[in-house]
Amino acid sequence: MIEFKNISKRYGDDKSAALAVDNISFTVPTGTLTTLLGPSGCGKTTTLRMIAGLESPTAGEIWMADKNGQLENVTHRAAHERNVSLVFQNYALFPHMDVLANVGYGLKMSGVKKSDAKERAIAALQNVGLVGFDARLPSELSGGQQQRVALARALVLEPAVLLFDEPLSNLDAQLRRAMREEIR
Ligand code: ADP
Ligand code: MG
């Protein structure tokens, strides 16, 4: 569960800078799929980045349920201390790492044993229908395949909250339909 309480976000210290997010409050109940819908520039990416802990709100509080369902204030908690994964709009894959290394990266960083990390990364790739792509570089993949790698990289961490920034916008109509089901 996620709760936004009167969140505002202004980039930089300049008081005259426009508000990217202007006093929004909402609740995302546990176990639900929720969509933020709005025109370009209305603050969707900024909102996701604040949930992930990649941006700090200028005002307001973010609360999230812990493992036991107890709400806690995470407003000032760092990204790596939140159980949240974000699939970026441009996927943000590491260009010099092959597919397997991309997917295993987060596990490696959180201290998972190398052989276990590899096993879990392979399983995650299997889940998104990418068997046999382990040694490819991102530049050797189609847009849809890159997105699947990004999805596997997020899923492998088994986050409590999984965020997608415009997950369907870069896909053709057929892939978009398939991906919509897969995300669900
Ligand atoms: P959306 O994802 O809905 O298109 P964004 O959250 O990316 O909207 O942007 C909201 C507003 O914040 C826009 O006016 C945008 O120009 C501004 N903005 C986004 N990121 C930054 C940044 N890093 N620095 C300054 N302004 C930004
Ligand atoms: Mg955006």
PDB file of C-alpha atoms in Angstrom, residues 20-21 27 29 46 58 67 69 80 116 126 130 134 161 165 167 172-173 181:
ATOM      1  CA  ALA A  20       6.213  19.653 -11.298  1.00  0.00           C
ATOM      2  CA  VAL A  21       3.732  18.095  -8.863  1.00  0.00           C
ATOM      3  CA  THR A  27      -3.850   5.899  -1.969  1.00  0.00           C
ATOM      4  CA  PRO A  29      -4.336  -0.218  -2.010  1.00  0.00           C
ATOM      5  CA  THR A  46       8.200  12.739 -11.165  1.00  0.00           C
ATOM      6  CA  THR A  58       9.437  19.480  -1.694  1.00  0.00           C
ATOM      7  CA  LYS A  67       6.196  -6.425   5.395  1.00  0.00           C
ATOM      8  CA  GLY A  69       1.159  -4.273   6.465  1.00  0.00           C
ATOM      9  CA  HIS A  80      17.855   1.205  -1.882  1.00  0.00           C
ATOM     10  CA  ASP A 116      22.308 -17.819  -6.735  1.00  0.00           C
ATOM     11  CA  GLN A 126      12.644 -17.281 -18.682  1.00  0.00           C
ATOM     12  CA  LEU A 130      13.888 -14.394 -23.220  1.00  0.00           C
ATOM     13  CA  ASP A 134      21.899 -14.145 -22.007  1.00  0.00           C
ATOM     14  CA  VAL A 161       5.980  -2.230  -5.446  1.00  0.00           C
ATOM     15  CA  ASP A 165       6.879   4.507 -16.696  1.00  0.00           C
ATOM     16  CA  PRO A 167       5.471   0.744 -20.460  1.00  0.00           C
ATOM     17  CA  ASP A 172       3.898  -1.702 -31.778  1.00  0.00           C
ATOM     18  CA  ALA A 173       0.186  -2.522 -31.510  1.00  0.00           C
ATOM     19  CA  GLU A 181      -1.574  -8.853 -20.342  1.00  0.00           C
TER      20      GLU A 181
END
